[in-house]
């Protein structure tokens, strides 16, 4: 556990991001760093984030890919307020429930701390895309690419920061960002809790209603993951949210098994009807 140092340090670049849901869409990445959106790699935000709802509790987590890429995510989970999306109440609601919002920044280097002023900047940058996404209530709303903002991590009101274990990915996102190749398709396993489906290739998570711990939301489209396979974010109790992608081979096995069952049923029906020259015993 750490807090902002209270002593200004060197200026760092931060790329804001925001993840939330609207009334009907399920959770989606609304704002993501432009350098990730450009190469369809912003889905990694959904893999990494998750935590307890709190205005003053911030999470720090490192993302490490199969290559040399290391990114740092500094984020918190709060409730989206009505004023943020043009609603009259204190909180933005989907049905009768408050709407979780994951907001934060991506850093190239480890940040020295977090302040209320830094997250105030994040909210200002993300305000208009969040409002447009929520009011459009559309699964086709595009991800808004953010530009870096300069800030001094220790300059302002310090917030409590909890460091999570590093997230190690099987992808080589660094290669994709350099334009050499796309990351390999991989799979993750999750629990069997209820599923919230987003768009055709994007599915999203939040933990169970009433539980203040919220997993990160929708995954963006992977450049190479197979056009029929979407990312699924599940509602889970405990543990960080994880994306699951179904490989095409699984679909092929299921189709083959179904065809075998149908052939067996047809064979039994013909046998009972005496089509093989003698009644079956």
JSON list of C-alpha atoms in Angstrom, two decimals, residues 81-229:
[
{"chain": "A", "resi": 81, "resn": "UNK", "atom": "CA", "xyz": [-22.83, 10.35, -11.56]},
{"chain": "A", "resi": 82, "resn": "UNK", "atom": "CA", "xyz": [-26.03, 11.64, -13.09]},
{"chain": "A", "resi": 83, "resn": "UNK", "atom": "CA", "xyz": [-24.49, 15.04, -13.83]},
{"chain": "A", "resi": 84, "resn": "UNK", "atom": "CA", "xyz": [-21.80, 13.30, -15.93]},
{"chain": "A", "resi": 85, "resn": "UNK", "atom": "CA", "xyz": [-24.38, 11.98, -18.41]},
{"chain": "A", "resi": 86, "resn": "UNK", "atom": "CA", "xyz": [-27.15, 14.56, -18.21]},
{"chain": "A", "resi": 87, "resn": "UNK", "atom": "CA", "xyz": [-29.38, 12.72, -15.71]},
{"chain": "A", "resi": 88, "resn": "UNK", "atom": "CA", "xyz": [-31.06, 14.51, -12.84]},
{"chain": "A", "resi": 89, "resn": "UNK", "atom": "CA", "xyz": [-30.27, 12.12, -9.97]},
{"chain": "A", "resi": 90, "resn": "UNK", "atom": "CA", "xyz": [-27.10, 11.77, -7.96]},
{"chain": "A", "resi": 91, "resn": "UNK", "atom": "CA", "xyz": [-26.02, 8.65, -9.87]},
{"chain": "A", "resi": 92, "resn": "UNK", "atom": "CA", "xyz": [-26.47, 7.49, -13.46]},
{"chain": "A", "resi": 93, "resn": "UNK", "atom": "CA", "xyz": [-28.77, 4.48, -13.34]},
{"chain": "A", "resi": 94, "resn": "UNK", "atom": "CA", "xyz": [-29.28, 1.44, -15.56]},
{"chain": "A", "resi": 95, "resn": "UNK", "atom": "CA", "xyz": [-32.68, 0.28, -14.44]},
{"chain": "A", "resi": 96, "resn": "UNK", "atom": "CA", "xyz": [-32.67, 0.85, -10.68]},
{"chain": "A", "resi": 97, "resn": "UNK", "atom": "CA", "xyz": [-28.95, 0.18, -10.23]},
{"chain": "A", "resi": 98, "resn": "UNK", "atom": "CA", "xyz": [-26.04, 2.57, -10.01]},
{"chain": "A", "resi": 99, "resn": "UNK", "atom": "CA", "xyz": [-23.61, 2.38, -12.91]},
{"chain": "A", "resi": 100, "resn": "UNK", "atom": "CA", "xyz": [-19.97, 1.50, -12.13]},
{"chain": "A", "resi": 101, "resn": "UNK", "atom": "CA", "xyz": [-17.23, 3.44, -13.86]},
{"chain": "A", "resi": 102, "resn": "UNK", "atom": "CA", "xyz": [-13.60, 2.35, -14.12]},
{"chain": "A", "resi": 103, "resn": "UNK", "atom": "CA", "xyz": [-11.48, 5.45, -14.76]},
{"chain": "A", "resi": 104, "resn": "UNK", "atom": "CA", "xyz": [-7.74, 5.82, -14.82]},
{"chain": "A", "resi": 105, "resn": "UNK", "atom": "CA", "xyz": [-4.56, 6.28, -16.79]},
{"chain": "A", "resi": 106, "resn": "UNK", "atom": "CA", "xyz": [-2.01, 4.17, -18.63]},
{"chain": "A", "resi": 107, "resn": "UNK", "atom": "CA", "xyz": [1.66, 5.02, -18.08]},
{"chain": "A", "resi": 108, "resn": "UNK", "atom": "CA", "xyz": [4.81, 3.91, -19.85]},
{"chain": "A", "resi": 109, "resn": "UNK", "atom": "CA", "xyz": [6.74, 4.13, -16.57]},
{"chain": "A", "resi": 110, "resn": "UNK", "atom": "CA", "xyz": [5.74, 3.28, -13.03]},
{"chain": "A", "resi": 111, "resn": "UNK", "atom": "CA", "xyz": [3.93, 6.28, -11.48]},
{"chain": "A", "resi": 112, "resn": "UNK", "atom": "CA", "xyz": [5.13, 7.48, -8.09]},
{"chain": "A", "resi": 113, "resn": "UNK", "atom": "CA", "xyz": [1.64, 7.99, -6.70]},
{"chain": "A", "resi": 114, "resn": "UNK", "atom": "CA", "xyz": [-1.90, 9.21, -7.36]},
{"chain": "A", "resi": 115, "resn": "UNK", "atom": "CA", "xyz": [-3.72, 12.44, -6.56]},
{"chain": "A", "resi": 116, "resn": "UNK", "atom": "CA", "xyz": [-7.26, 13.72, -6.68]},
{"chain": "A", "resi": 117, "resn": "UNK", "atom": "CA", "xyz": [-6.11, 16.33, -9.18]},
{"chain": "A", "resi": 118, "resn": "UNK", "atom": "CA", "xyz": [-4.87, 13.65, -11.59]},
{"chain": "A", "resi": 119, "resn": "UNK", "atom": "CA", "xyz": [-8.23, 11.88, -11.51]},
{"chain": "A", "resi": 120, "resn": "UNK", "atom": "CA", "xyz": [-9.99, 15.21, -11.89]},
{"chain": "A", "resi": 121, "resn": "UNK", "atom": "CA", "xyz": [-8.08, 15.62, -15.15]},
{"chain": "A", "resi": 122, "resn": "UNK", "atom": "CA", "xyz": [-9.09, 12.11, -16.23]},
{"chain": "A", "resi": 123, "resn": "UNK", "atom": "CA", "xyz": [-12.75, 12.92, -15.58]},
{"chain": "A", "resi": 124, "resn": "UNK", "atom": "CA", "xyz": [-12.55, 16.15, -17.60]},
{"chain": "A", "resi": 125, "resn": "UNK", "atom": "CA", "xyz": [-10.91, 14.40, -20.55]},
{"chain": "A", "resi": 126, "resn": "UNK", "atom": "CA", "xyz": [-13.43, 11.55, -20.53]},
{"chain": "A", "resi": 127, "resn": "UNK", "atom": "CA", "xyz": [-16.55, 13.59, -19.70]},
{"chain": "A", "resi": 128, "resn": "UNK", "atom": "CA", "xyz": [-17.87, 14.21, -23.22]},
{"chain": "A", "resi": 129, "resn": "UNK", "atom": "CA", "xyz": [-17.22, 10.68, -24.60]},
{"chain": "A", "resi": 130, "resn": "UNK", "atom": "CA", "xyz": [-18.88, 9.21, -21.49]},
{"chain": "A", "resi": 131, "resn": "UNK", "atom": "CA", "xyz": [-21.93, 11.44, -21.91]},
{"chain": "A", "resi": 132, "resn": "UNK", "atom": "CA", "xyz": [-22.26, 10.63, -25.61]},
{"chain": "A", "resi": 133, "resn": "UNK", "atom": "CA", "xyz": [-21.84, 6.90, -25.02]},
{"chain": "A", "resi": 134, "resn": "UNK", "atom": "CA", "xyz": [-24.39, 6.76, -22.21]},
{"chain": "A", "resi": 135, "resn": "UNK", "atom": "CA", "xyz": [-27.02, 8.86, -23.98]},
{"chain": "A", "resi": 136, "resn": "UNK", "atom": "CA", "xyz": [-26.58, 7.04, -27.31]},
{"chain": "A", "resi": 137, "resn": "UNK", "atom": "CA", "xyz": [-27.06, 3.70, -25.51]},
{"chain": "A", "resi": 138, "resn": "UNK", "atom": "CA", "xyz": [-25.65, 2.00, -28.60]},
{"chain": "A", "resi": 139, "resn": "UNK", "atom": "CA", "xyz": [-23.43, -1.05, -28.90]},
{"chain": "A", "resi": 140, "resn": "UNK", "atom": "CA", "xyz": [-21.81, 0.47, -31.98]},
{"chain": "A", "resi": 141, "resn": "UNK", "atom": "CA", "xyz": [-20.50, 3.58, -30.22]},
{"chain": "A", "resi": 142, "resn": "UNK", "atom": "CA", "xyz": [-16.79, 3.82, -31.17]},
{"chain": "A", "resi": 143, "resn": "UNK", "atom": "CA", "xyz": [-13.94, 3.83, -28.66]},
{"chain": "A", "resi": 144, "resn": "UNK", "atom": "CA", "xyz": [-12.63, 7.36, -28.17]},
{"chain": "A", "resi": 145, "resn": "UNK", "atom": "CA", "xyz": [-8.79, 7.54, -28.46]},
{"chain": "A", "resi": 146, "resn": "UNK", "atom": "CA", "xyz": [-7.18, 9.68, -25.77]},
{"chain": "A", "resi": 147, "resn": "UNK", "atom": "CA", "xyz": [-4.04, 11.77, -26.10]},
{"chain": "A", "resi": 148, "resn": "UNK", "atom": "CA", "xyz": [-1.42, 11.92, -23.34]},
{"chain": "A", "resi": 149, "resn": "UNK", "atom": "CA", "xyz": [-1.73, 14.52, -20.61]},
{"chain": "A", "resi": 150, "resn": "UNK", "atom": "CA", "xyz": [1.23, 15.80, -18.62]},
{"chain": "A", "resi": 151, "resn": "UNK", "atom": "CA", "xyz": [0.98, 15.67, -14.84]},
{"chain": "A", "resi": 152, "resn": "UNK", "atom": "CA", "xyz": [3.17, 15.56, -11.76]},
{"chain": "A", "resi": 153, "resn": "UNK", "atom": "CA", "xyz": [2.09, 12.46, -9.77]},
{"chain": "A", "resi": 154, "resn": "UNK", "atom": "CA", "xyz": [3.00, 13.82, -6.32]},
{"chain": "A", "resi": 155, "resn": "UNK", "atom": "CA", "xyz": [1.52, 17.27, -6.89]},
{"chain": "A", "resi": 156, "resn": "UNK", "atom": "CA", "xyz": [-1.86, 17.51, -5.18]},
{"chain": "A", "resi": 157, "resn": "UNK", "atom": "CA", "xyz": [-4.08, 15.67, -2.70]},
{"chain": "A", "resi": 158, "resn": "UNK", "atom": "CA", "xyz": [-2.64, 12.13, -2.31]},
{"chain": "A", "resi": 159, "resn": "UNK", "atom": "CA", "xyz": [-4.88, 9.09, -2.70]},
{"chain": "A", "resi": 160, "resn": "UNK", "atom": "CA", "xyz": [-4.33, 5.64, -1.21]},
{"chain": "A", "resi": 161, "resn": "UNK", "atom": "CA", "xyz": [-2.83, 3.27, -3.79]},
{"chain": "A", "resi": 162, "resn": "UNK", "atom": "CA", "xyz": [-2.98, -0.52, -3.64]},
{"chain": "A", "resi": 163, "resn": "UNK", "atom": "CA", "xyz": [-0.62, -2.39, -5.92]},
{"chain": "A", "resi": 164, "resn": "UNK", "atom": "CA", "xyz": [-2.06, -5.50, -7.54]},
{"chain": "A", "resi": 165, "resn": "UNK", "atom": "CA", "xyz": [0.05, -8.44, -8.78]},
{"chain": "A", "resi": 166, "resn": "UNK", "atom": "CA", "xyz": [1.43, -7.92, -12.28]},
{"chain": "A", "resi": 167, "resn": "UNK", "atom": "CA", "xyz": [-0.76, -9.17, -15.14]},
{"chain": "A", "resi": 168, "resn": "UNK", "atom": "CA", "xyz": [1.25, -11.42, -17.47]},
{"chain": "A", "resi": 169, "resn": "UNK", "atom": "CA", "xyz": [-0.19, -11.77, -20.95]},
{"chain": "A", "resi": 170, "resn": "UNK", "atom": "CA", "xyz": [0.46, -14.53, -23.50]},
{"chain": "A", "resi": 171, "resn": "UNK", "atom": "CA", "xyz": [0.23, -11.94, -26.29]},
{"chain": "A", "resi": 172, "resn": "UNK", "atom": "CA", "xyz": [3.08, -10.01, -27.85]},
{"chain": "A", "resi": 173, "resn": "UNK", "atom": "CA", "xyz": [1.41, -6.62, -27.92]},
{"chain": "A", "resi": 174, "resn": "UNK", "atom": "CA", "xyz": [4.75, -4.90, -28.42]},
{"chain": "A", "resi": 175, "resn": "UNK", "atom": "CA", "xyz": [5.08, -6.56, -31.85]},
{"chain": "A", "resi": 176, "resn": "UNK", "atom": "CA", "xyz": [1.60, -5.37, -32.82]},
{"chain": "A", "resi": 177, "resn": "UNK", "atom": "CA", "xyz": [2.34, -1.80, -31.74]},
{"chain": "A", "resi": 178, "resn": "UNK", "atom": "CA", "xyz": [5.48, -1.85, -33.85]},
{"chain": "A", "resi": 179, "resn": "UNK", "atom": "CA", "xyz": [3.49, -3.14, -36.84]},
{"chain": "A", "resi": 180, "resn": "UNK", "atom": "CA", "xyz": [5.43, -6.41, -37.12]},
{"chain": "A", "resi": 181, "resn": "UNK", "atom": "CA", "xyz": [2.64, -8.87, -36.45]},
{"chain": "A", "resi": 182, "resn": "UNK", "atom": "CA", "xyz": [-0.57, -9.35, -34.53]},
{"chain": "A", "resi": 183, "resn": "UNK", "atom": "CA", "xyz": [-0.56, -11.06, -31.14]},
{"chain": "A", "resi": 184, "resn": "UNK", "atom": "CA", "xyz": [-1.42, -14.79, -31.19]},
{"chain": "A", "resi": 185, "resn": "UNK", "atom": "CA", "xyz": [-4.97, -15.85, -30.34]},
{"chain": "A", "resi": 186, "resn": "UNK", "atom": "CA", "xyz": [-5.23, -17.21, -26.80]},
{"chain": "A", "resi": 187, "resn": "UNK", "atom": "CA", "xyz": [-7.93, -18.40, -24.42]},
{"chain": "A", "resi": 188, "resn": "UNK", "atom": "CA", "xyz": [-8.75, -17.75, -20.78]},
{"chain": "A", "resi": 189, "resn": "UNK", "atom": "CA", "xyz": [-11.04, -19.78, -18.52]},
{"chain": "A", "resi": 190, "resn": "UNK", "atom": "CA", "xyz": [-13.55, -18.20, -16.17]},
{"chain": "A", "resi": 191, "resn": "UNK", "atom": "CA", "xyz": [-16.21, -19.27, -13.71]},
{"chain": "A", "resi": 192, "resn": "UNK", "atom": "CA", "xyz": [-19.74, -20.29, -14.64]},
{"chain": "A", "resi": 193, "resn": "UNK", "atom": "CA", "xyz": [-21.54, -17.23, -13.31]},
{"chain": "A", "resi": 194, "resn": "UNK", "atom": "CA", "xyz": [-24.03, -15.26, -15.37]},
{"chain": "A", "resi": 195, "resn": "UNK", "atom": "CA", "xyz": [-22.93, -13.69, -18.65]},
{"chain": "A", "resi": 196, "resn": "UNK", "atom": "CA", "xyz": [-23.52, -10.18, -19.88]},
{"chain": "A", "resi": 197, "resn": "UNK", "atom": "CA", "xyz": [-23.23, -10.01, -23.67]},
{"chain": "A", "resi": 198, "resn": "UNK", "atom": "CA", "xyz": [-22.13, -6.85, -25.42]},
{"chain": "A", "resi": 199, "resn": "UNK", "atom": "CA", "xyz": [-21.86, -6.44, -29.20]},
{"chain": "A", "resi": 200, "resn": "UNK", "atom": "CA", "xyz": [-21.09, -9.21, -31.69]},
{"chain": "A", "resi": 201, "resn": "UNK", "atom": "CA", "xyz": [-17.36, -9.19, -30.96]},
{"chain": "A", "resi": 202, "resn": "UNK", "atom": "CA", "xyz": [-17.37, -7.51, -27.58]},
{"chain": "A", "resi": 203, "resn": "UNK", "atom": "CA", "xyz": [-18.69, -8.85, -24.30]},
{"chain": "A", "resi": 204, "resn": "UNK", "atom": "CA", "xyz": [-18.34, -7.29, -20.94]},
{"chain": "A", "resi": 205, "resn": "UNK", "atom": "CA", "xyz": [-18.12, -7.71, -17.15]},
{"chain": "A", "resi": 206, "resn": "UNK", "atom": "CA", "xyz": [-19.14, -6.43, -13.88]},
{"chain": "A", "resi": 207, "resn": "UNK", "atom": "CA", "xyz": [-19.45, -8.37, -10.74]},
{"chain": "A", "resi": 208, "resn": "UNK", "atom": "CA", "xyz": [-22.80, -9.42, -9.32]},
{"chain": "A", "resi": 209, "resn": "UNK", "atom": "CA", "xyz": [-25.39, -6.67, -8.66]},
{"chain": "A", "resi": 210, "resn": "UNK", "atom": "CA", "xyz": [-25.10, -5.45, -5.10]},
{"chain": "A", "resi": 211, "resn": "UNK", "atom": "CA", "xyz": [-21.43, -6.45, -4.84]},
{"chain": "A", "resi": 212, "resn": "UNK", "atom": "CA", "xyz": [-19.26, -3.35, -4.63]},
{"chain": "A", "resi": 213, "resn": "UNK", "atom": "CA", "xyz": [-16.34, -5.11, -6.31]},
{"chain": "A", "resi": 214, "resn": "UNK", "atom": "CA", "xyz": [-16.54, -4.50, -10.01]},
{"chain": "A", "resi": 215, "resn": "UNK", "atom": "CA", "xyz": [-14.56, -6.15, -12.77]},
{"chain": "A", "resi": 216, "resn": "UNK", "atom": "CA", "xyz": [-13.44, -4.25, -15.79]},
{"chain": "A", "resi": 217, "resn": "UNK", "atom": "CA", "xyz": [-15.58, -3.95, -18.76]},
{"chain": "A", "resi": 218, "resn": "UNK", "atom": "CA", "xyz": [-15.77, -4.56, -22.44]},
{"chain": "A", "resi": 219, "resn": "UNK", "atom": "CA", "xyz": [-12.98, -5.82, -24.58]},
{"chain": "A", "resi": 220, "resn": "UNK", "atom": "CA", "xyz": [-12.27, -4.11, -27.88]},
{"chain": "A", "resi": 221, "resn": "UNK", "atom": "CA", "xyz": [-11.98, -6.02, -31.12]},
{"chain": "A", "resi": 222, "resn": "UNK", "atom": "CA", "xyz": [-8.76, -8.00, -31.46]},
{"chain": "A", "resi": 223, "resn": "UNK", "atom": "CA", "xyz": [-7.15, -7.62, -34.86]},
{"chain": "A", "resi": 224, "resn": "UNK", "atom": "CA", "xyz": [-6.43, -11.32, -35.28]},
{"chain": "A", "resi": 225, "resn": "UNK", "atom": "CA", "xyz": [-8.72, -13.19, -32.99]},
{"chain": "A", "resi": 226, "resn": "UNK", "atom": "CA", "xyz": [-11.05, -14.71, -35.55]},
{"chain": "A", "resi": 227, "resn": "UNK", "atom": "CA", "xyz": [-14.07, -12.83, -36.75]},
{"chain": "A", "resi": 228, "resn": "UNK", "atom": "CA", "xyz": [-16.57, -15.30, -35.30]},
{"chain": "A", "resi": 229, "resn": "UNK", "atom": "CA", "xyz": [-15.12, -15.29, -31.80]}
]
